[in-house]
Short mmCIF file of C-alpha atoms and ligand atoms in Angstrom, two decimals:
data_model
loop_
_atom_site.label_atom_id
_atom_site.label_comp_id
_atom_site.label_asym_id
_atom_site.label_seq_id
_atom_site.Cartn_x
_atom_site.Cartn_y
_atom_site.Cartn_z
CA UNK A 1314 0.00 0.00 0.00
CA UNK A 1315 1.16 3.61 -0.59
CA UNK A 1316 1.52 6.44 1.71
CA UNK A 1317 0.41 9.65 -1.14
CA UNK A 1318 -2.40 11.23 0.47
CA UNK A 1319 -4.18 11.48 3.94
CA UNK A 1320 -7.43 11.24 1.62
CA UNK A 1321 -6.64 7.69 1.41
CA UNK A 1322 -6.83 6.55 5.10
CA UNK A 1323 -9.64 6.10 6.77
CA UNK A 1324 -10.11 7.01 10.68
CA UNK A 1325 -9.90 3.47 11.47
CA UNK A 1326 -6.70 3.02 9.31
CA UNK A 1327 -4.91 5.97 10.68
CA UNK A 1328 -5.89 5.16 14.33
CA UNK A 1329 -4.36 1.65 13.77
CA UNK A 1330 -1.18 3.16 12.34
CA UNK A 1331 -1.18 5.20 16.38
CA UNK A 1332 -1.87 1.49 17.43
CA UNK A 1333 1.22 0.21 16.43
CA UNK A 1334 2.99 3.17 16.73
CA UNK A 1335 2.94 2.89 20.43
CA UNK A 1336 3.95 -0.47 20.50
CA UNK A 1337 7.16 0.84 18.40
CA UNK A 1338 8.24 3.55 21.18
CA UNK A 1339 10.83 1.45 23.29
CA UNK A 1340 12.34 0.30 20.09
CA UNK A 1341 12.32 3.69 18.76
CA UNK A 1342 14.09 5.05 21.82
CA UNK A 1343 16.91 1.64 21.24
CA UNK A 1344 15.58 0.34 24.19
CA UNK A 1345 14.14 -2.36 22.97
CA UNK A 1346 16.07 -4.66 19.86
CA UNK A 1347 14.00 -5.81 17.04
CA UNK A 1348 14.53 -7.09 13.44
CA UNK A 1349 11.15 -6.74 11.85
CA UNK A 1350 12.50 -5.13 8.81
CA UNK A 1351 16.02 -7.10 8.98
CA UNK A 1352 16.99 -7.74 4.83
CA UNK A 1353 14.26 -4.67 3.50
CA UNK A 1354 15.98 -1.74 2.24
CA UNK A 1355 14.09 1.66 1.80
CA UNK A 1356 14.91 3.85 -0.94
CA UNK A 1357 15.08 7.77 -0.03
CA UNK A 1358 14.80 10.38 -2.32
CA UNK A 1359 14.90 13.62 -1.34
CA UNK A 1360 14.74 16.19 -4.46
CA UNK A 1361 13.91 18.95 -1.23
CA UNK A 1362 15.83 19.99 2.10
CA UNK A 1363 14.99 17.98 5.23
CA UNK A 1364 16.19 16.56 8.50
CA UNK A 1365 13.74 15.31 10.37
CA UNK A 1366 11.18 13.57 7.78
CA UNK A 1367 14.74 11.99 6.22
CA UNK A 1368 16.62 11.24 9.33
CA UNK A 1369 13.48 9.84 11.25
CA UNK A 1370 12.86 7.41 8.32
CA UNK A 1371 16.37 6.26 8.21
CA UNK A 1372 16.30 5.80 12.44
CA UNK A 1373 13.11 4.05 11.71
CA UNK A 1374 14.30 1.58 9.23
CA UNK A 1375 17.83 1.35 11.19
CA UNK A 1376 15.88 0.76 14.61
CA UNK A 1377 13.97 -2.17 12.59
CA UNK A 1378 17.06 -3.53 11.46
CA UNK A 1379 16.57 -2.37 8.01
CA UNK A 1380 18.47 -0.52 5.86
CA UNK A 1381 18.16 2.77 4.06
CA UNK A 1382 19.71 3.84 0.41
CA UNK A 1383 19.22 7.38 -1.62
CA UNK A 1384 20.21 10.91 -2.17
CA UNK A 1385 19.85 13.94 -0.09
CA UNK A 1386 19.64 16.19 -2.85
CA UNK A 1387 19.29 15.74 -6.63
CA UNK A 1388 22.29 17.83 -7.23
CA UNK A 1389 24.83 13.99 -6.47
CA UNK A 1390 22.55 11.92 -8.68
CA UNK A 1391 21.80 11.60 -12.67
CA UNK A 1392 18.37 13.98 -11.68
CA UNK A 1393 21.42 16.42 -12.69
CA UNK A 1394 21.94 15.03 -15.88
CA UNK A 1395 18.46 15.22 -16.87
CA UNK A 1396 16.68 11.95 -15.67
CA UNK A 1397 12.86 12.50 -15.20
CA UNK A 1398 11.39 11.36 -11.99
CA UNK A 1399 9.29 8.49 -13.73
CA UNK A 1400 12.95 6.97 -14.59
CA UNK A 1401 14.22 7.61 -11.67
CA UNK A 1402 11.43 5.77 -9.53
CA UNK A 1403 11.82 2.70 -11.82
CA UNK A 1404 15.42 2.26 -11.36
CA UNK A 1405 14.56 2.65 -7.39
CA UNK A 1406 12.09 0.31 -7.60
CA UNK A 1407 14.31 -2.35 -8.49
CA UNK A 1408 16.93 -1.84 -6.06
CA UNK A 1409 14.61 -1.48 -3.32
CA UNK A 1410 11.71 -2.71 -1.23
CA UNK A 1411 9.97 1.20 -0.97
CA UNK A 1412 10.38 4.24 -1.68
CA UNK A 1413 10.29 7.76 0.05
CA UNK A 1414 9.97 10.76 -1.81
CA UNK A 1415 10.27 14.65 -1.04
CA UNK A 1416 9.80 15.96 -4.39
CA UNK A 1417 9.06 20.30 -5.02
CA UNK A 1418 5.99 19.39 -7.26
CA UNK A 1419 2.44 18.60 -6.25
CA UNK A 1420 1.55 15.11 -7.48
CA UNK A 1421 5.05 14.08 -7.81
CA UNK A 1422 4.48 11.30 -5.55
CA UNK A 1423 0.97 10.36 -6.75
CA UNK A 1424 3.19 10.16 -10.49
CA UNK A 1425 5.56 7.81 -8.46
CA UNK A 1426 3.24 5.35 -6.72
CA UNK A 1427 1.79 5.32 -10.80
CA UNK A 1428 5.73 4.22 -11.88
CA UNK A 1429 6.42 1.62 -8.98
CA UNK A 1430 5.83 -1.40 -8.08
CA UNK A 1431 6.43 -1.17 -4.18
CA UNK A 1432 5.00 0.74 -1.88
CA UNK A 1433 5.48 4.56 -2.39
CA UNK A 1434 5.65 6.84 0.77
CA UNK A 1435 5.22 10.51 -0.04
CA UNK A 1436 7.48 12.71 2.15
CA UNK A 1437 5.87 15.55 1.37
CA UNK A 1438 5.18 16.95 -2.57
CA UNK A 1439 5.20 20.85 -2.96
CA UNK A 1440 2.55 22.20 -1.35
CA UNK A 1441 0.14 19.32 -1.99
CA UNK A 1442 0.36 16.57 1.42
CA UNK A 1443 2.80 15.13 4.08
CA UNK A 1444 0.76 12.13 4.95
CA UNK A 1445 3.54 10.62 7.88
CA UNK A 1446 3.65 14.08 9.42
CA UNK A 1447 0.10 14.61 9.94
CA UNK A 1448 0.36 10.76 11.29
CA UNK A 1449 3.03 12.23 13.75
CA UNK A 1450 1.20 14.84 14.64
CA UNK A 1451 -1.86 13.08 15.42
CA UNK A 1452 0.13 10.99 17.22
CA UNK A 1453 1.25 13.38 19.26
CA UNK A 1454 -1.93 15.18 20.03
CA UNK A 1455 -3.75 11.48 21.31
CA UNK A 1456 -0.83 11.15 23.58
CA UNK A 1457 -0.65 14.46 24.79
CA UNK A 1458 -4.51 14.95 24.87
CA UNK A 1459 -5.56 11.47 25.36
CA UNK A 1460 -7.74 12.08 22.43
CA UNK A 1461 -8.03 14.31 19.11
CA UNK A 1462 -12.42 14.53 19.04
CA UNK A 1463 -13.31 17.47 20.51
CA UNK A 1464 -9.86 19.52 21.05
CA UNK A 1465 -9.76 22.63 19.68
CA UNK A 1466 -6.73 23.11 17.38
CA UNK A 1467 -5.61 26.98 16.06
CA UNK A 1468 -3.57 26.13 13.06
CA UNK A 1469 -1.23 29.23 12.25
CA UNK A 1470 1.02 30.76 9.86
CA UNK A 1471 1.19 29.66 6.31
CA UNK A 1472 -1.76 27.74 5.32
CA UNK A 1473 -1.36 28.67 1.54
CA UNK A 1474 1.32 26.65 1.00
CA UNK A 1475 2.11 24.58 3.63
CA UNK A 1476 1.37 20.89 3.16
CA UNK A 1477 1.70 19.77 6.82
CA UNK A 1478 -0.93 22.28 7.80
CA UNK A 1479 -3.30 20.80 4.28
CA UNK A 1480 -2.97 17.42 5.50
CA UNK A 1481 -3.61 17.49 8.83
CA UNK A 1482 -6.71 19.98 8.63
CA UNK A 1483 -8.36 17.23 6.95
CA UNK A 1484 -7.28 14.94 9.35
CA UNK A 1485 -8.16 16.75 12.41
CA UNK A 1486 -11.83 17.17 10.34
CA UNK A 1487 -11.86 13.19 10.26
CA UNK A 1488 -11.65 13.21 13.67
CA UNK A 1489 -13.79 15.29 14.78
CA UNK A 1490 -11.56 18.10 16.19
CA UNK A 1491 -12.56 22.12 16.15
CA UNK A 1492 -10.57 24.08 13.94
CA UNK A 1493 -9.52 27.72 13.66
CA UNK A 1494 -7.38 29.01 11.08
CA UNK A 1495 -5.19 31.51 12.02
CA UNK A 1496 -3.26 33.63 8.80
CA UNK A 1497 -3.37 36.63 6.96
CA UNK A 1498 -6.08 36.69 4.54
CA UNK A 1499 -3.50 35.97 1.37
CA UNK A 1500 -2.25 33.26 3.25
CA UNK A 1501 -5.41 31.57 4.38
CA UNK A 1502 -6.80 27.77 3.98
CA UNK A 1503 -7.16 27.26 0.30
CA UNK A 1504 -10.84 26.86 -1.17
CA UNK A 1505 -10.18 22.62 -2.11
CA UNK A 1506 -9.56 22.14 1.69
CA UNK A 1507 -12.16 24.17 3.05
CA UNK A 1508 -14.60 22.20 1.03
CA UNK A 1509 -13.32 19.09 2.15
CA UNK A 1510 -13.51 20.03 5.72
CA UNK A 1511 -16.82 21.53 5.27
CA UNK A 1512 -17.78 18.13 3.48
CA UNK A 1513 -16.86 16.53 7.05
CA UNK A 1514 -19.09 18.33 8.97
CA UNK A 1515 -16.39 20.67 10.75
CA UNK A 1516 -17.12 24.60 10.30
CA UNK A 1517 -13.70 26.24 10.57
CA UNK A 1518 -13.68 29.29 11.66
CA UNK A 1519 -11.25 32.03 9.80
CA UNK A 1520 -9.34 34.85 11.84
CA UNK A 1521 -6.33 36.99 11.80
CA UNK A 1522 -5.56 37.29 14.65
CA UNK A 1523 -4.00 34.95 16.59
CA UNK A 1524 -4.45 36.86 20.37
CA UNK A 1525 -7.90 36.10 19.65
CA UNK A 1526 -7.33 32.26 18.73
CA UNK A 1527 -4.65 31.56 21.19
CA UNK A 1528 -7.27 32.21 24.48
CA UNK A 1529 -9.75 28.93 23.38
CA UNK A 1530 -6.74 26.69 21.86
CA UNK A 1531 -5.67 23.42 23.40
CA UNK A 1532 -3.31 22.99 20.90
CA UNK A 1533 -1.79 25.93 18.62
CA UNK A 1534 -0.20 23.93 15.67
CA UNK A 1535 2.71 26.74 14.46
CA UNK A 1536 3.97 26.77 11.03
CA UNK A 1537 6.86 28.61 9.09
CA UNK A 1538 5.68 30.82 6.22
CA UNK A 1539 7.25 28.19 3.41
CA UNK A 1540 9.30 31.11 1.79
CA UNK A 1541 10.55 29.27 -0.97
CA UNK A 1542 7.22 28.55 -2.61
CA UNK A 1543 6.39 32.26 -3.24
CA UNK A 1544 6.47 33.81 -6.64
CA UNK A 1545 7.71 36.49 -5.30
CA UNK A 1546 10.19 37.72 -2.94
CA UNK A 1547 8.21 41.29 -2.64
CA UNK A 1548 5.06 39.10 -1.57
CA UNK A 1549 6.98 36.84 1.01
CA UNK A 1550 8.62 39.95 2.39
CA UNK A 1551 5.20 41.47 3.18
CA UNK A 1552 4.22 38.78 5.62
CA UNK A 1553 7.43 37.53 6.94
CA UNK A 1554 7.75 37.78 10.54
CA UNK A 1555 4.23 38.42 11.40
CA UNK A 1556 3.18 36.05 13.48
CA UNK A 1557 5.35 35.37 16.47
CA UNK A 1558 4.05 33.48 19.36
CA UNK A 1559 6.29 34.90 22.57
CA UNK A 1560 6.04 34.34 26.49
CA UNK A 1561 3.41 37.76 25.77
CA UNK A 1562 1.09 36.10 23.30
CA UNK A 1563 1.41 33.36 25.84
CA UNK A 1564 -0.25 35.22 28.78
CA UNK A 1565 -4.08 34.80 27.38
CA UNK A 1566 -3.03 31.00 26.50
CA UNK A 1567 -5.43 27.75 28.54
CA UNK A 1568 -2.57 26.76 31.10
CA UNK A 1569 -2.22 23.42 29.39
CA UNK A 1570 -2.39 24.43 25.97
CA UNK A 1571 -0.13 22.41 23.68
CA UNK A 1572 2.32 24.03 21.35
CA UNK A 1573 3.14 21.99 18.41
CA UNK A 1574 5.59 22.99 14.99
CA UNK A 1575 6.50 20.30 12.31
CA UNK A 1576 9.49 22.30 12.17
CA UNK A 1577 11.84 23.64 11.17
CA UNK A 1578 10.94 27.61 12.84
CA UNK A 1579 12.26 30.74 11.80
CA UNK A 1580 11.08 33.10 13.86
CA UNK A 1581 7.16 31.98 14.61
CA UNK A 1582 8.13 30.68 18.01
CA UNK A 1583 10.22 32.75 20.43
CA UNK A 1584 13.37 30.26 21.70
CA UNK A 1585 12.22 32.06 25.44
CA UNK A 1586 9.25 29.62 25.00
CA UNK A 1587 10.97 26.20 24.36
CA UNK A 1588 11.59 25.75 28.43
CA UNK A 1589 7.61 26.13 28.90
CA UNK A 1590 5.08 23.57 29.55
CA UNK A 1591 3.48 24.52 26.67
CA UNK A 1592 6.06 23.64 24.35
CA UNK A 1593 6.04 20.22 22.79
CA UNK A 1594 7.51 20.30 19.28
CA UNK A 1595 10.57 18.65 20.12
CA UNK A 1596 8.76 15.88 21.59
CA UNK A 1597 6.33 15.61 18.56
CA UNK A 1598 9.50 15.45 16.12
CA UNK A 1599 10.83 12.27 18.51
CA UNK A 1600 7.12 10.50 17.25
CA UNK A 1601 8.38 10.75 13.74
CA UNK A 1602 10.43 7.61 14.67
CA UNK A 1603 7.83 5.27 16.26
CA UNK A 1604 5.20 6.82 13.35
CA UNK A 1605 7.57 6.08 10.79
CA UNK A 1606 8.31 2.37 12.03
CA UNK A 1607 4.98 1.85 12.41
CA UNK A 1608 3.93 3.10 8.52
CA UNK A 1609 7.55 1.35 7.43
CA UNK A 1610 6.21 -1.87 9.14
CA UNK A 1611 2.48 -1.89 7.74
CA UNK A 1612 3.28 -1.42 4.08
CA UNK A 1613 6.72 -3.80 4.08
CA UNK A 1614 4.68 -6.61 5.41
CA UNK A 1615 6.09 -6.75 8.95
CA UNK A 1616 3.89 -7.03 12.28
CA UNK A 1617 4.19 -6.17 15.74
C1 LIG Q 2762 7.81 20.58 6.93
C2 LIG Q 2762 7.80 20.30 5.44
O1 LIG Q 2762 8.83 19.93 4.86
O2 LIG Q 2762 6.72 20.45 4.89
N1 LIG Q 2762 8.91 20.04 7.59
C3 LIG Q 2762 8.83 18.75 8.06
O3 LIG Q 2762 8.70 17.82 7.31
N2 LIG Q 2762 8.87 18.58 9.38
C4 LIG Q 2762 7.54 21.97 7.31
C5 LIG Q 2762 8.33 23.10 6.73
O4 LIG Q 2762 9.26 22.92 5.93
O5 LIG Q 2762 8.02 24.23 7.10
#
């Protein structure tokens, strides 16, 4: 089975994914030995920066005694000499037992699973999804929350472009969370995901302000404005630095409101905040591990 979209899961799939993801923890944290994946190798392509989607994968497959081969960037491989992505996957495909992708255009991993045999994992295509975040971040809510129904969730910063904040929208709309969007207007929810939250049931609501959102939030899901998919500069550089949530912002804030980032920040999240109570996106980029062994697990055949 491939990992493209969150669209493909359904409440009960994702929620078994958590399932074994909990049962993965000691391992992830090499308390625990296990061999589950001993002999698989995972291919990794990353055409985009990362280091926790990539490095989580490869402690994922490592922990399970697998084995990880690819490129960190495009620039090392023959993508520089002109290969297209469908060629690309194919060779891959042969020489491994699935594929990860981080690829700069929307559908690029849809266009992979279409090209390979194995199970393709998408680590996140342009602005479209990032299916294993969202599973991390779920993840993290249910164990910080004990559930996800019924938690309100302020989602803030770039929701134009950001595919961690598209994918888990609709997730959080699955199960049955409230929602408040949180971004300049330019920057707000696009229309397709609105009408698939809508189609859920869940009425987001829209604001601008994120004093306002921050007082009825039990979590406050931060993202970086995702500079490098504006057209241009002039446009980035007119809502850059806007949002910043500081020990100040922080004063309105539920006392156990969780603060979550897929990271990496910029400057959306004072560093004065990180020793707070609130502050949990280290811990949440930890889950990737267990998440990831869990997802690596389900779709190369292995049980736990
Ligand atoms: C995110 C991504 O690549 O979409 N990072 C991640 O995977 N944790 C978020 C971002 O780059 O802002």
């Amino acid at each position: 089975m491939d990992v493209v979209s969150i669209r493909d899961f359904s409440r009960e799939q994702i929620e078994h994914v958590l399932k074994v993801a909990e049962k993965m923890v000691p391992i992830a944290k090499g308390e625990e030995k296990s061999n589950l994946l001993e002999g698989k190798l995972l291919g990794s392509l990353f055409y985009e920066p990362s280091t926790r989607t990539r490095l989580s994968f490869e402690a994922a497959m490592g922990r399970l005694g697998g084995r990880t081969l690819g490129f960190d960037e495009p620039k090392g491989s023959s993508v520089a000499k002109g290969e297209t992505l469908a060629d690309t996957i194919r060779m891959v495909d042969g020489y491994s037992d699935a594929i990860v992708l981080r690829h700069p255009q929307e559908g690029a991993a849809r266009l992979a699973a279409h090209f390979a045999d194995k199970p393709v994992l998408n680590a996140g295509d342009g602005a479209g999804q990032h299916p294993t975040q969202t599973m991390l971040d779920l993840f993290t809510i249910k164990k910080l929350k004990s559930k996800i129904e019924g938690n309100h969730v302020a989602i803030l910063g770039d929701l134009k472009y950001g595919r961690t904040v598209h994918s888990l929208s609709e997730a959080l709309s699955m199960f049955g969370a409230e929602l408040t969007f949180v971004a300049p207007p330019t920057l707000q929810m696009p229309k397709e995901h609105l009408k698939r939250i809508e189609s859920m049931g869940i009425k987001p609501k829209m604001s601008s302000s994120l004093e306002d959102a921050i007082k009825n939030a039990d979590v406050l899901y931060v993202t970086r404005i995702q500079k490098e998919r504006f057209p241009d500069p002039a446009e980035y550089q007119k809502v850059a630095g806007l949002y910043k949530v500081d020990m100040n912002m922080l004063k309105n804030a539920k006392k156990d409101l969780v603060i979550m980032h897929p990271l990496p920040r910029v400057t959306e999240i004072d560093p004065e905040v990180d020793a707070t109570e609130h502050a949990k996106y280290f811990e949440q980029a930890f889950n990737g591990v267990p998440v990831r062994m869990a997802l690596l697990s389900l779709v190369l055949g292995g049980s736990k």
